[in-house]
Amino acid sequence: EMAHLSRSLHVNNGRLESLDLGDNSSLTDVGWAHISRVLCDRSNAMTIFSSNHTLSSLGDQNAIPADLDDLLQLNQTGNKKDVSREKILQYHFQDGKTNIQEFVDMNSNVLHHAISWICTNGTDHTLLYNFLRSRPSLVPSDNIIAKASGAKRKRLS
């Protein structure tokens, strides 16, 4: 039954802020996992981005798993773009996992937006470092750096 509810929540993604599950002491780990997947489908960065970022309360529940409670609290943040970015950084690149391939194959029209939010991570520059290592064409060569820093060029006679 929780699978049906979670599919329904996924289809109507983005409007519901609170869902009172009542006294649902019979809810199993599998049921909680279905709800967690609605809030953050960790399959890839795009499914995380498409997850629900509005549901922030499941009523008065005593047995909510810690990871689900973290997602509900994160969804309380007003700016949903920040919520989706934070979920991607926390769950797609968790535990030092740097699945940078999605950015490597990214359309160049979208790439500058991705670089922008990678840079707003603030505390951990590993993601940005790995991204730039995977796209060496984005890093200026020594010759370009020398020109930009004002180094004089040799005059050809």
GROMACS .gro file of N, CA, C and O in nm, residues 44-93:
model
  200
   44ASN      N    1   2.025   0.876  -0.987
   44ASN     CA    2   2.124   0.961  -1.054
   44ASN      C    3   2.093   1.106  -1.021
   44ASN      O    4   1.993   1.137  -0.955
   45ALA      N    5   2.176   1.198  -1.067
   45ALA     CA    6   2.159   1.338  -1.032
   45ALA      C    7   2.026   1.394  -1.083
   45ALA      O    8   1.961   1.473  -1.015
   46MET      N    9   1.983   1.351  -1.200
   46MET     CA   10   1.858   1.402  -1.255
   46MET      C   11   1.737   1.355  -1.175
   46MET      O   12   1.643   1.432  -1.154
   47THR      N   13   1.738   1.230  -1.128
   47THR     CA   14   1.624   1.182  -1.049
   47THR      C   15   1.621   1.249  -0.912
   47THR      O   16   1.514   1.275  -0.857
   48ILE      N   17   1.738   1.283  -0.859
   48ILE     CA   18   1.741   1.360  -0.734
   48ILE      C   19   1.682   1.498  -0.759
   48ILE      O   20   1.599   1.546  -0.683
   49PHE      N   21   1.723   1.560  -0.868
   49PHE     CA   22   1.672   1.692  -0.902
   49PHE      C   23   1.520   1.690  -0.919
   49PHE      O   24   1.451   1.783  -0.880
   50SER      N   25   1.466   1.581  -0.974
   50SER     CA   26   1.322   1.568  -0.999
   50SER      C   27   1.244   1.521  -0.877
   50SER      O   28   1.122   1.511  -0.883
   51SER      N   29   1.311   1.490  -0.769
   51SER     CA   30   1.244   1.440  -0.650
   51SER      C   31   1.159   1.549  -0.586
   51SER      O   32   1.168   1.667  -0.621
   52ASN      N   33   1.079   1.509  -0.486
   52ASN     CA   34   0.993   1.603  -0.416
   52ASN      C   35   1.076   1.688  -0.321
   52ASN      O   36   1.150   1.635  -0.237
   53HIS      N   37   1.064   1.820  -0.333
   53HIS     CA   38   1.137   1.913  -0.247
   53HIS      C   39   1.042   1.997  -0.162
   53HIS      O   40   1.083   2.098  -0.105
   54THR      N   41   0.914   1.957  -0.155
   54THR     CA   42   0.815   2.034  -0.079
   54THR      C   43   0.761   1.961   0.043
   54THR      O   44   0.731   2.024   0.143
   55LEU      N   45   0.747   1.829   0.038
   55LEU     CA   46   0.694   1.753   0.150
   55LEU      C   47   0.790   1.764   0.268
   55LEU      O   48   0.906   1.724   0.259
   56SER      N   49   0.743   1.824   0.379
   56SER     CA   50   0.833   1.847   0.492
   56SER      C   51   0.779   1.794   0.624
   56SER      O   52   0.842   1.811   0.727
   57SER      N   53   0.661   1.730   0.622
   57SER     CA   54   0.606   1.676   0.745
   57SER      C   55   0.523   1.551   0.717
   57SER      O   56   0.448   1.547   0.619
   58LEU      N   57   0.540   1.452   0.803
   58LEU     CA   58   0.461   1.330   0.793
   58LEU      C   59   0.373   1.314   0.917
   58LEU      O   60   0.337   1.203   0.955
   59GLY      N   61   0.339   1.425   0.980
   59GLY     CA   62   0.258   1.419   1.100
   59GLY      C   63   0.345   1.390   1.221
   59GLY      O   64   0.467   1.403   1.217
   60ASP      N   65   0.283   1.349   1.328
   60ASP     CA   66   0.355   1.322   1.452
   60ASP      C   67   0.402   1.178   1.453
   60ASP      O   68   0.335   1.088   1.504
   61GLN      N   69   0.517   1.155   1.395
   61GLN     CA   70   0.572   1.020   1.384
   61GLN      C   71   0.692   1.006   1.478
   61GLN      O   72   0.781   1.091   1.479
   62ASN      N   73   0.694   0.901   1.554
   62ASN     CA   74   0.806   0.878   1.646
   62ASN      C   75   0.915   0.793   1.584
   62ASN      O   76   1.029   0.798   1.627
   63ALA      N   77   0.880   0.715   1.484
   63ALA     CA   78   0.974   0.615   1.434
   63ALA      C   79   1.029   0.649   1.295
   63ALA      O   80   1.069   0.560   1.222
   64ILE      N   81   1.032   0.775   1.258
   64ILE     CA   82   1.085   0.811   1.126
   64ILE      C   83   1.235   0.784   1.124
   64ILE      O   84   1.308   0.830   1.213
   65PRO      N   85   1.283   0.711   1.026
   65PRO     CA   86   1.428   0.687   1.016
   65PRO      C   87   1.504   0.820   1.003
   65PRO      O   88   1.452   0.917   0.946
   66ALA      N   89   1.624   0.823   1.054
   66ALA     CA   90   1.704   0.946   1.059
   66ALA      C   91   1.726   1.007   0.921
   66ALA      O   92   1.715   1.129   0.904
   67ASP      N   93   1.755   0.924   0.820
   67ASP     CA   94   1.781   0.980   0.686
   67ASP      C   95   1.655   1.043   0.628
   67ASP      O   96   1.662   1.147   0.563
   68LEU      N   97   1.539   0.986   0.654
   68LEU     CA   98   1.413   1.042   0.607
   68LEU      C   99   1.383   1.172   0.680
   68LEU      O  100   1.340   1.270   0.620
   69ASP      N  101   1.409   1.174   0.810
   69ASP     CA  102   1.389   1.296   0.888
   69ASP      C  103   1.479   1.408   0.835
   69ASP      O  104   1.436   1.524   0.825
   70ASP      N  105   1.603   1.375   0.800
   70ASP     CA  106   1.695   1.475   0.742
   70ASP      C  107   1.639   1.533   0.612
   70ASP      O  108   1.647   1.654   0.588
   71LEU      N  109   1.582   1.447   0.528
   71LEU     CA  110   1.524   1.494   0.402
   71LEU      C  111   1.403   1.584   0.426
   71LEU      O  112   1.387   1.686   0.359
   72LEU      N  113   1.319   1.548   0.523
   72LEU     CA  114   1.203   1.631   0.556
   72LEU      C  115   1.247   1.768   0.606
   72LEU      O  116   1.191   1.871   0.567
   73GLN      N  117   1.350   1.770   0.689
   73GLN     CA  118   1.401   1.898   0.740
   73GLN      C  119   1.464   1.981   0.628
   73GLN      O  120   1.445   2.102   0.622
   74LEU      N  121   1.536   1.916   0.540
   74LEU     CA  122   1.595   1.987   0.426
   74LEU      C  123   1.487   2.049   0.339
   74LEU      O  124   1.502   2.161   0.290
   75ASN      N  125   1.376   1.978   0.322
   75ASN     CA  126   1.265   2.030   0.241
   75ASN      C  127   1.198   2.151   0.304
   75ASN      O  128   1.123   2.222   0.236
   76GLN      N  129   1.223   2.179   0.431
   76GLN     CA  130   1.166   2.297   0.494
   76GLN      C  131   1.232   2.425   0.447
   76GLN      O  132   1.179   2.534   0.467
   77THR      N  133   1.347   2.412   0.381
   77THR     CA  134   1.417   2.528   0.326
   77THR      C  135   1.331   2.593   0.219
   77THR      O  136   1.273   2.523   0.136
   78GLY      N  137   1.323   2.724   0.221
   78GLY     CA  138   1.236   2.796   0.128
   78GLY      C  139   1.275   2.785  -0.019
   78GLY      O  140   1.191   2.768  -0.105
   79ASN      N  141   1.403   2.795  -0.049
   79ASN     CA  142   1.449   2.796  -0.188
   79ASN      C  143   1.466   2.653  -0.238
   79ASN      O  144   1.561   2.584  -0.200
   80LYS      N  145   1.376   2.608  -0.323
   80LYS     CA  146   1.376   2.469  -0.369
   80LYS      C  147   1.495   2.438  -0.460
   80LYS      O  148   1.539   2.324  -0.468
   81LYS      N  149   1.550   2.539  -0.527
   81LYS     CA  150   1.672   2.516  -0.606
   81LYS      C  151   1.788   2.480  -0.514
   81LYS      O  152   1.868   2.393  -0.545
   82ASP      N  153   1.795   2.548  -0.400
   82ASP     CA  154   1.900   2.516  -0.302
   82ASP      C  155   1.880   2.376  -0.245
   82ASP      O  156   1.976   2.304  -0.222
   83VAL      N  157   1.754   2.338  -0.222
   83VAL     CA  158   1.724   2.205  -0.169
   83VAL      C  159   1.769   2.098  -0.268
   83VAL      O  160   1.837   2.002  -0.231
   84SER      N  161   1.735   2.115  -0.396
   84SER     CA  162   1.774   2.014  -0.495
   84SER      C  163   1.926   2.009  -0.510
   84SER      O  164   1.984   1.901  -0.519
   85ARG      N  165   1.993   2.123  -0.510
   85ARG     CA  166   2.139   2.127  -0.520
   85ARG      C  167   2.201   2.056  -0.400
   85ARG      O  168   2.292   1.974  -0.415
   86GLU      N  169   2.151   2.084  -0.281
   86GLU     CA  170   2.205   2.023  -0.160
   86GLU      C  171   2.185   1.871  -0.160
   86GLU      O  172   2.274   1.796  -0.122
   87LYS      N  173   2.068   1.826  -0.206
   87LYS     CA  174   2.044   1.682  -0.213
   87LYS      C  175   2.139   1.615  -0.311
   87LYS      O  176   2.191   1.507  -0.285
   88ILE      N  177   2.163   1.679  -0.424
   88ILE     CA  178   2.256   1.622  -0.522
   88ILE      C  179   2.396   1.614  -0.463
   88ILE      O  180   2.463   1.511  -0.474
   89LEU      N  181   2.439   1.720  -0.398
   89LEU     CA  182   2.573   1.720  -0.339
   89LEU      C  183   2.584   1.617  -0.226
   89LEU      O  184   2.685   1.548  -0.214
   90GLN      N  185   2.480   1.605  -0.145
   90GLN     CA  186   2.485   1.512  -0.032
   90GLN      C  187   2.472   1.366  -0.073
   90GLN      O  188   2.540   1.280  -0.019
   91TYR      N  189   2.382   1.339  -0.167
   91TYR     CA  190   2.349   1.199  -0.194
   91TYR      C  191   2.407   1.144  -0.323
   91TYR      O  192   2.428   1.025  -0.334
   92HIS      N  193   2.434   1.228  -0.420
   92HIS     CA  194   2.492   1.178  -0.544
   92HIS      C  195   2.644   1.172  -0.535
   92HIS      O  196   2.707   1.087  -0.596
   93PHE      N  197   2.701   1.265  -0.458
   93PHE     CA  198   2.847   1.270  -0.443
   93PHE      C  199   2.887   1.237  -0.301
   93PHE      O  200   2.984   1.287  -0.250
   0.00000   0.00000   0.00000
